[in-house]
């Protein structure tokens, strides 16, 4: 019986480790862009912006291409890539590109942890906090963070969903490829 408990404990620890790795993705293989466009699920969307304000589906009309980066305050790979995303947002601002973050683990637009992370990482692009519109719409298939997808100015998903974090260089290559298709 004692041996069975040890085996069960080892299996439980291994299961938790696997689930933890799946829940907070680090850099994975690059995903080739796709010309196929489908609705991103933001129709009739309205959400609160971290720090105050409201965002709606018209947020995508501000750029030809929007990177939607779903992140969480507990996710180290998410937070580690945010300084690069902040730099990219500034550098690509005049190229018809923007980044919108979605904080997947808070409903509070004044969440101090999320606000501190954004400030400390320099990721000063728009961040929307979680709500039922997002959970039942564009995020219903999101199972890991970070998860990133791209949306055109009409609210259509462009390319493929990408899980895991990337370096600044790899994000720029993906963004440049997608911008060339728009």
Short mmCIF file of N, CA and C in Angstrom, two decimals, residues 31-166:
data_model
loop_
_atom_site.label_atom_id
_atom_site.label_comp_id
_atom_site.label_asym_id
_atom_site.label_seq_id
_atom_site.Cartn_x
_atom_site.Cartn_y
_atom_site.Cartn_z
N UNK A 31 4.85 29.64 -36.77
CA UNK A 31 3.69 29.21 -37.52
C UNK A 31 3.59 30.07 -38.77
N UNK A 32 3.49 29.43 -39.90
CA UNK A 32 3.40 30.17 -41.15
C UNK A 32 2.06 30.89 -41.23
N UNK A 33 2.06 32.12 -41.74
CA UNK A 33 0.80 32.85 -41.90
C UNK A 33 -0.11 32.14 -42.90
N UNK A 34 -1.38 32.46 -42.81
CA UNK A 34 -2.37 31.87 -43.70
C UNK A 34 -3.20 32.98 -44.32
N UNK A 35 -3.53 32.83 -45.58
CA UNK A 35 -4.37 33.82 -46.26
C UNK A 35 -5.85 33.68 -45.89
N UNK A 36 -6.19 32.60 -45.23
CA UNK A 36 -7.57 32.34 -44.89
C UNK A 36 -8.04 33.29 -43.79
N UNK A 37 -9.20 33.92 -43.98
CA UNK A 37 -9.72 34.85 -42.98
C UNK A 37 -11.11 34.41 -42.54
N UNK A 38 -11.29 34.39 -41.22
CA UNK A 38 -12.58 34.06 -40.64
C UNK A 38 -12.87 35.06 -39.54
N UNK A 39 -14.11 35.12 -39.10
CA UNK A 39 -14.47 36.03 -38.03
C UNK A 39 -13.65 35.71 -36.78
N UNK A 40 -13.18 36.76 -36.13
CA UNK A 40 -12.40 36.58 -34.90
C UNK A 40 -13.31 36.48 -33.68
N UNK A 41 -14.61 36.69 -33.85
CA UNK A 41 -15.55 36.56 -32.74
C UNK A 41 -15.74 37.81 -31.91
N UNK A 42 -15.36 38.97 -32.44
CA UNK A 42 -15.49 40.21 -31.70
C UNK A 42 -16.74 41.01 -32.08
N UNK A 43 -17.67 40.41 -32.80
CA UNK A 43 -18.89 41.12 -33.17
C UNK A 43 -19.65 41.51 -31.89
N UNK A 44 -20.15 42.71 -31.87
CA UNK A 44 -20.91 43.22 -30.72
C UNK A 44 -20.14 43.11 -29.40
N UNK A 45 -18.84 43.20 -29.49
CA UNK A 45 -17.97 43.09 -28.32
C UNK A 45 -17.86 44.43 -27.62
N UNK A 46 -17.82 44.38 -26.30
CA UNK A 46 -17.52 45.55 -25.49
C UNK A 46 -16.79 45.05 -24.24
N UNK A 47 -15.71 45.71 -23.89
CA UNK A 47 -14.94 45.31 -22.72
C UNK A 47 -14.28 46.48 -22.07
N UNK A 48 -13.88 46.30 -20.83
CA UNK A 48 -13.22 47.35 -20.07
C UNK A 48 -11.72 47.30 -20.29
N UNK A 49 -11.14 48.47 -20.44
CA UNK A 49 -9.70 48.61 -20.63
C UNK A 49 -9.04 48.68 -19.27
N UNK A 50 -7.91 47.98 -19.13
CA UNK A 50 -7.13 48.02 -17.90
C UNK A 50 -6.75 49.47 -17.62
N UNK A 51 -7.07 49.95 -16.44
CA UNK A 51 -6.79 51.33 -16.07
C UNK A 51 -7.96 52.26 -16.30
N UNK A 52 -8.98 51.81 -17.04
CA UNK A 52 -10.17 52.62 -17.26
C UNK A 52 -10.48 52.82 -18.73
N UNK A 53 -11.73 52.94 -19.04
CA UNK A 53 -12.18 53.12 -20.41
C UNK A 53 -12.86 51.87 -20.93
N UNK A 54 -13.42 52.01 -22.12
CA UNK A 54 -14.16 50.92 -22.74
C UNK A 54 -13.64 50.70 -24.15
N UNK A 55 -13.55 49.44 -24.53
CA UNK A 55 -13.17 49.07 -25.90
C UNK A 55 -14.33 48.30 -26.51
N UNK A 56 -14.49 48.47 -27.81
CA UNK A 56 -15.53 47.74 -28.55
C UNK A 56 -14.92 47.21 -29.84
N UNK A 57 -15.73 46.53 -30.64
CA UNK A 57 -15.21 45.91 -31.86
C UNK A 57 -14.57 46.92 -32.81
N UNK A 58 -14.92 48.20 -32.68
CA UNK A 58 -14.32 49.21 -33.56
C UNK A 58 -12.84 49.47 -33.24
N UNK A 59 -12.32 48.88 -32.19
CA UNK A 59 -10.89 49.03 -31.86
C UNK A 59 -10.02 48.54 -33.01
N UNK A 60 -10.52 47.58 -33.80
CA UNK A 60 -9.74 47.02 -34.89
C UNK A 60 -9.68 47.93 -36.11
N UNK A 61 -10.58 48.91 -36.21
CA UNK A 61 -10.57 49.83 -37.35
C UNK A 61 -9.41 50.82 -37.27
N UNK A 62 -8.73 50.86 -36.14
CA UNK A 62 -7.62 51.81 -35.94
C UNK A 62 -6.33 51.37 -36.63
N UNK A 63 -6.29 50.12 -37.13
CA UNK A 63 -5.08 49.61 -37.78
C UNK A 63 -5.46 48.57 -38.83
N UNK A 64 -4.61 48.41 -39.81
CA UNK A 64 -4.83 47.38 -40.81
C UNK A 64 -4.71 45.98 -40.21
N UNK A 65 -3.81 45.85 -39.22
CA UNK A 65 -3.56 44.57 -38.57
C UNK A 65 -3.40 44.79 -37.08
N UNK A 66 -4.11 43.99 -36.29
CA UNK A 66 -4.01 44.06 -34.84
C UNK A 66 -3.55 42.70 -34.30
N UNK A 67 -2.52 42.74 -33.50
CA UNK A 67 -2.06 41.55 -32.78
C UNK A 67 -2.83 41.51 -31.46
N UNK A 68 -3.55 40.41 -31.23
CA UNK A 68 -4.27 40.22 -29.97
C UNK A 68 -3.48 39.20 -29.16
N UNK A 69 -2.91 39.68 -28.06
CA UNK A 69 -2.05 38.84 -27.22
C UNK A 69 -2.76 38.57 -25.90
N UNK A 70 -3.14 37.31 -25.68
CA UNK A 70 -3.83 36.89 -24.47
C UNK A 70 -2.77 36.47 -23.45
N UNK A 71 -2.77 37.11 -22.29
CA UNK A 71 -1.75 36.85 -21.29
C UNK A 71 -2.37 36.77 -19.90
N UNK A 72 -1.56 36.38 -18.94
CA UNK A 72 -2.02 36.28 -17.55
C UNK A 72 -0.94 36.79 -16.62
N UNK A 73 -1.36 37.29 -15.49
CA UNK A 73 -0.42 37.87 -14.53
C UNK A 73 0.49 36.83 -13.89
N UNK A 74 0.13 35.57 -13.92
CA UNK A 74 0.94 34.49 -13.33
C UNK A 74 1.90 33.86 -14.34
N UNK A 75 1.84 34.27 -15.59
CA UNK A 75 2.56 33.59 -16.67
C UNK A 75 3.90 34.27 -16.95
N UNK A 76 4.98 33.62 -16.55
CA UNK A 76 6.33 34.18 -16.76
C UNK A 76 6.65 34.40 -18.23
N UNK A 77 6.40 33.42 -19.14
CA UNK A 77 6.70 33.69 -20.55
C UNK A 77 5.89 34.87 -21.12
N UNK A 78 4.67 35.04 -20.64
CA UNK A 78 3.86 36.19 -21.08
C UNK A 78 4.55 37.50 -20.71
N UNK A 79 4.93 37.59 -19.45
CA UNK A 79 5.53 38.81 -18.92
C UNK A 79 6.90 39.06 -19.54
N UNK A 80 7.67 38.00 -19.77
CA UNK A 80 9.00 38.14 -20.35
C UNK A 80 8.97 38.69 -21.77
N UNK A 81 7.90 38.40 -22.54
CA UNK A 81 7.86 38.91 -23.91
C UNK A 81 7.23 40.30 -24.01
N UNK A 82 6.62 40.79 -22.95
CA UNK A 82 5.93 42.07 -23.00
C UNK A 82 6.84 43.26 -23.29
N UNK A 83 8.07 43.33 -22.79
CA UNK A 83 8.93 44.45 -23.18
C UNK A 83 9.16 44.48 -24.70
N UNK A 84 9.36 43.32 -25.31
CA UNK A 84 9.53 43.26 -26.77
C UNK A 84 8.25 43.69 -27.48
N UNK A 85 7.11 43.27 -26.96
CA UNK A 85 5.84 43.67 -27.58
C UNK A 85 5.63 45.18 -27.46
N UNK A 86 6.04 45.75 -26.34
CA UNK A 86 5.96 47.20 -26.19
C UNK A 86 6.81 47.93 -27.22
N UNK A 87 8.03 47.42 -27.46
CA UNK A 87 8.90 48.02 -28.48
C UNK A 87 8.28 47.88 -29.87
N UNK A 88 7.75 46.71 -30.17
CA UNK A 88 7.13 46.47 -31.48
C UNK A 88 5.94 47.39 -31.68
N UNK A 89 5.12 47.55 -30.65
CA UNK A 89 3.94 48.42 -30.76
C UNK A 89 4.35 49.84 -31.15
N UNK A 90 5.42 50.33 -30.56
CA UNK A 90 5.90 51.68 -30.87
C UNK A 90 6.51 51.74 -32.27
N UNK A 91 7.34 50.77 -32.59
CA UNK A 91 8.03 50.76 -33.87
C UNK A 91 7.08 50.60 -35.05
N UNK A 92 6.03 49.82 -34.89
CA UNK A 92 5.12 49.51 -36.01
C UNK A 92 3.86 50.38 -36.01
N UNK A 93 3.77 51.31 -35.10
CA UNK A 93 2.60 52.18 -34.97
C UNK A 93 2.21 52.86 -36.29
N UNK A 94 3.22 53.33 -37.02
CA UNK A 94 2.96 54.05 -38.28
C UNK A 94 2.90 53.13 -39.50
N UNK A 95 2.90 51.83 -39.26
CA UNK A 95 2.84 50.85 -40.36
C UNK A 95 1.46 50.20 -40.46
N UNK A 96 0.45 50.80 -39.80
CA UNK A 96 -0.89 50.21 -39.84
C UNK A 96 -1.03 49.02 -38.92
N UNK A 97 -0.29 49.02 -37.83
CA UNK A 97 -0.26 47.88 -36.92
C UNK A 97 -0.46 48.35 -35.48
N UNK A 98 -1.16 47.54 -34.70
CA UNK A 98 -1.31 47.80 -33.27
C UNK A 98 -1.36 46.48 -32.51
N UNK A 99 -1.13 46.57 -31.22
CA UNK A 99 -1.24 45.41 -30.33
C UNK A 99 -2.32 45.70 -29.30
N UNK A 100 -3.15 44.69 -29.04
CA UNK A 100 -4.14 44.74 -27.98
C UNK A 100 -3.90 43.53 -27.09
N UNK A 101 -3.69 43.77 -25.82
CA UNK A 101 -3.53 42.67 -24.87
C UNK A 101 -4.86 42.34 -24.23
N UNK A 102 -5.05 41.10 -23.89
CA UNK A 102 -6.21 40.68 -23.12
C UNK A 102 -5.69 39.98 -21.87
N UNK A 103 -6.00 40.55 -20.72
CA UNK A 103 -5.57 39.98 -19.44
C UNK A 103 -6.59 38.90 -19.07
N UNK A 104 -6.15 37.66 -19.12
CA UNK A 104 -7.08 36.53 -19.01
C UNK A 104 -7.38 36.07 -17.59
N UNK A 105 -6.80 36.71 -16.59
CA UNK A 105 -7.04 36.23 -15.23
C UNK A 105 -7.57 37.31 -14.29
N UNK A 106 -8.20 38.36 -14.84
CA UNK A 106 -8.85 39.35 -13.99
C UNK A 106 -10.03 39.98 -14.73
N UNK A 107 -11.06 40.27 -13.97
CA UNK A 107 -12.22 41.01 -14.47
C UNK A 107 -12.14 42.47 -14.05
N UNK A 108 -11.17 42.82 -13.24
CA UNK A 108 -11.07 44.14 -12.62
C UNK A 108 -10.20 45.08 -13.46
N UNK A 109 -10.79 46.14 -14.02
CA UNK A 109 -9.99 47.07 -14.82
C UNK A 109 -8.99 47.88 -14.00
N UNK A 110 -9.06 47.78 -12.69
CA UNK A 110 -8.10 48.47 -11.82
C UNK A 110 -7.18 47.47 -11.12
N UNK A 111 -7.09 46.25 -11.63
CA UNK A 111 -6.27 45.21 -11.00
C UNK A 111 -4.83 45.71 -10.83
N UNK A 112 -4.36 45.82 -9.57
CA UNK A 112 -3.04 46.41 -9.34
C UNK A 112 -1.89 45.56 -9.90
N UNK A 113 -2.03 44.25 -9.84
CA UNK A 113 -0.96 43.39 -10.36
C UNK A 113 -0.81 43.56 -11.86
N UNK A 114 -1.91 43.51 -12.58
CA UNK A 114 -1.87 43.66 -14.04
C UNK A 114 -1.34 45.04 -14.42
N UNK A 115 -1.81 46.08 -13.73
CA UNK A 115 -1.34 47.44 -14.02
C UNK A 115 0.15 47.57 -13.77
N UNK A 116 0.65 46.98 -12.68
CA UNK A 116 2.08 47.02 -12.38
C UNK A 116 2.89 46.32 -13.46
N UNK A 117 2.42 45.17 -13.92
CA UNK A 117 3.13 44.42 -14.95
C UNK A 117 3.23 45.24 -16.23
N UNK A 118 2.13 45.84 -16.64
CA UNK A 118 2.14 46.65 -17.86
C UNK A 118 3.11 47.82 -17.71
N UNK A 119 3.08 48.47 -16.56
CA UNK A 119 3.98 49.62 -16.33
C UNK A 119 5.44 49.19 -16.30
N UNK A 120 5.75 48.11 -15.59
CA UNK A 120 7.13 47.67 -15.44
C UNK A 120 7.72 47.12 -16.73
N UNK A 121 6.89 46.55 -17.60
CA UNK A 121 7.40 45.97 -18.85
C UNK A 121 7.39 46.95 -20.00
N UNK A 122 6.76 48.11 -19.83
CA UNK A 122 6.69 49.08 -20.92
C UNK A 122 5.74 48.67 -22.03
N UNK A 123 4.82 47.79 -21.71
CA UNK A 123 3.84 47.32 -22.70
C UNK A 123 2.64 48.26 -22.70
N UNK A 124 2.88 49.52 -23.10
CA UNK A 124 1.85 50.54 -22.99
C UNK A 124 0.94 50.61 -24.20
N UNK A 125 0.46 49.49 -24.62
CA UNK A 125 -0.62 49.40 -25.60
C UNK A 125 -1.89 49.06 -24.84
N UNK A 126 -3.02 49.04 -25.50
CA UNK A 126 -4.30 48.78 -24.85
C UNK A 126 -4.37 47.35 -24.34
N UNK A 127 -4.81 47.21 -23.08
CA UNK A 127 -5.04 45.90 -22.48
C UNK A 127 -6.50 45.85 -22.01
N UNK A 128 -7.20 44.82 -22.41
CA UNK A 128 -8.60 44.64 -22.05
C UNK A 128 -8.68 43.54 -21.00
N UNK A 129 -9.51 43.73 -19.98
CA UNK A 129 -9.68 42.70 -18.97
C UNK A 129 -10.77 41.72 -19.39
N UNK A 130 -10.70 40.55 -18.84
CA UNK A 130 -11.60 39.46 -19.18
C UNK A 130 -13.06 39.80 -18.87
N UNK A 131 -13.96 39.34 -19.71
CA UNK A 131 -15.40 39.43 -19.46
C UNK A 131 -16.10 38.27 -20.17
N UNK A 132 -17.39 38.14 -19.96
CA UNK A 132 -18.11 37.00 -20.56
C UNK A 132 -18.17 37.10 -22.08
N UNK A 133 -18.21 38.31 -22.64
CA UNK A 133 -18.18 38.45 -24.11
C UNK A 133 -16.92 37.80 -24.67
N UNK A 134 -15.79 38.05 -24.04
CA UNK A 134 -14.52 37.48 -24.49
C UNK A 134 -14.48 35.96 -24.27
N UNK A 135 -14.90 35.52 -23.08
CA UNK A 135 -14.85 34.10 -22.76
C UNK A 135 -15.76 33.28 -23.69
N UNK A 136 -16.92 33.82 -24.02
CA UNK A 136 -17.87 33.09 -24.86
C UNK A 136 -17.67 33.36 -26.34
N UNK A 137 -16.76 34.25 -26.66
CA UNK A 137 -16.49 34.60 -28.05
C UNK A 137 -15.09 34.22 -28.47
N UNK A 138 -14.24 35.23 -28.69
CA UNK A 138 -12.92 34.97 -29.28
C UNK A 138 -11.98 34.13 -28.41
N UNK A 139 -12.22 34.03 -27.11
CA UNK A 139 -11.31 33.28 -26.25
C UNK A 139 -11.82 31.89 -25.89
N UNK A 140 -12.95 31.49 -26.45
CA UNK A 140 -13.52 30.20 -26.04
C UNK A 140 -12.61 29.01 -26.32
N UNK A 141 -11.72 29.12 -27.29
CA UNK A 141 -10.82 28.01 -27.60
C UNK A 141 -9.41 28.21 -27.04
N UNK A 142 -9.17 29.31 -26.35
CA UNK A 142 -7.85 29.57 -25.78
C UNK A 142 -7.66 28.69 -24.56
N UNK A 143 -6.61 27.87 -24.60
CA UNK A 143 -6.35 26.94 -23.50
C UNK A 143 -5.02 27.19 -22.81
N UNK A 144 -4.15 27.98 -23.42
CA UNK A 144 -2.85 28.29 -22.83
C UNK A 144 -2.56 29.77 -23.01
N UNK A 145 -1.69 30.27 -22.16
CA UNK A 145 -1.21 31.64 -22.32
C UNK A 145 0.31 31.61 -22.39
N UNK A 146 0.93 32.45 -23.16
CA UNK A 146 0.27 33.37 -24.06
C UNK A 146 -0.28 32.68 -25.31
N UNK A 147 -1.40 33.20 -25.76
CA UNK A 147 -1.96 32.84 -27.06
C UNK A 147 -2.11 34.13 -27.83
N UNK A 148 -1.71 34.10 -29.08
CA UNK A 148 -1.74 35.30 -29.91
C UNK A 148 -2.41 34.99 -31.23
N UNK A 149 -3.27 35.91 -31.66
CA UNK A 149 -3.85 35.82 -32.99
C UNK A 149 -3.93 37.23 -33.56
N UNK A 150 -4.17 37.30 -34.86
CA UNK A 150 -4.16 38.59 -35.55
C UNK A 150 -5.52 38.85 -36.18
N UNK A 151 -5.92 40.12 -36.17
CA UNK A 151 -7.23 40.53 -36.65
C UNK A 151 -7.05 41.70 -37.62
N UNK A 152 -7.78 41.66 -38.76
CA UNK A 152 -7.71 42.78 -39.70
C UNK A 152 -8.68 43.88 -39.27
N UNK A 153 -8.71 44.98 -40.01
CA UNK A 153 -9.53 46.13 -39.61
C UNK A 153 -11.03 45.85 -39.68
N UNK A 154 -11.42 44.74 -40.34
CA UNK A 154 -12.83 44.36 -40.41
C UNK A 154 -13.21 43.35 -39.33
N UNK A 155 -12.27 43.02 -38.44
CA UNK A 155 -12.56 42.08 -37.36
C UNK A 155 -12.39 40.62 -37.73
N UNK A 156 -11.74 40.37 -38.87
CA UNK A 156 -11.50 38.99 -39.30
C UNK A 156 -10.15 38.51 -38.84
N UNK A 157 -10.10 37.25 -38.43
CA UNK A 157 -8.84 36.65 -38.02
C UNK A 157 -7.97 36.44 -39.25
N UNK A 158 -6.69 36.81 -39.12
CA UNK A 158 -5.72 36.68 -40.20
C UNK A 158 -4.63 35.72 -39.73
N UNK A 159 -4.31 34.73 -40.53
CA UNK A 159 -3.26 33.79 -40.16
C UNK A 159 -3.75 32.80 -39.12
N UNK A 160 -2.80 32.18 -38.47
CA UNK A 160 -3.11 31.12 -37.52
C UNK A 160 -2.90 31.60 -36.09
N UNK A 161 -3.56 30.94 -35.17
CA UNK A 161 -3.37 31.21 -33.75
C UNK A 161 -2.00 30.67 -33.34
N UNK A 162 -1.29 31.45 -32.55
CA UNK A 162 0.05 31.08 -32.11
C UNK A 162 0.05 30.94 -30.59
N UNK A 163 0.52 29.81 -30.10
CA UNK A 163 0.65 29.64 -28.66
C UNK A 163 2.12 29.72 -28.28
N UNK A 164 2.35 30.24 -27.11
CA UNK A 164 3.72 30.37 -26.63
C UNK A 164 4.29 31.75 -26.93
N UNK A 165 5.34 32.09 -26.22
CA UNK A 165 5.99 33.38 -26.41
C UNK A 165 7.00 33.30 -27.54
N UNK A 166 7.38 34.46 -28.04
CA UNK A 166 8.36 34.56 -29.12
C UNK A 166 9.33 35.70 -28.80
#
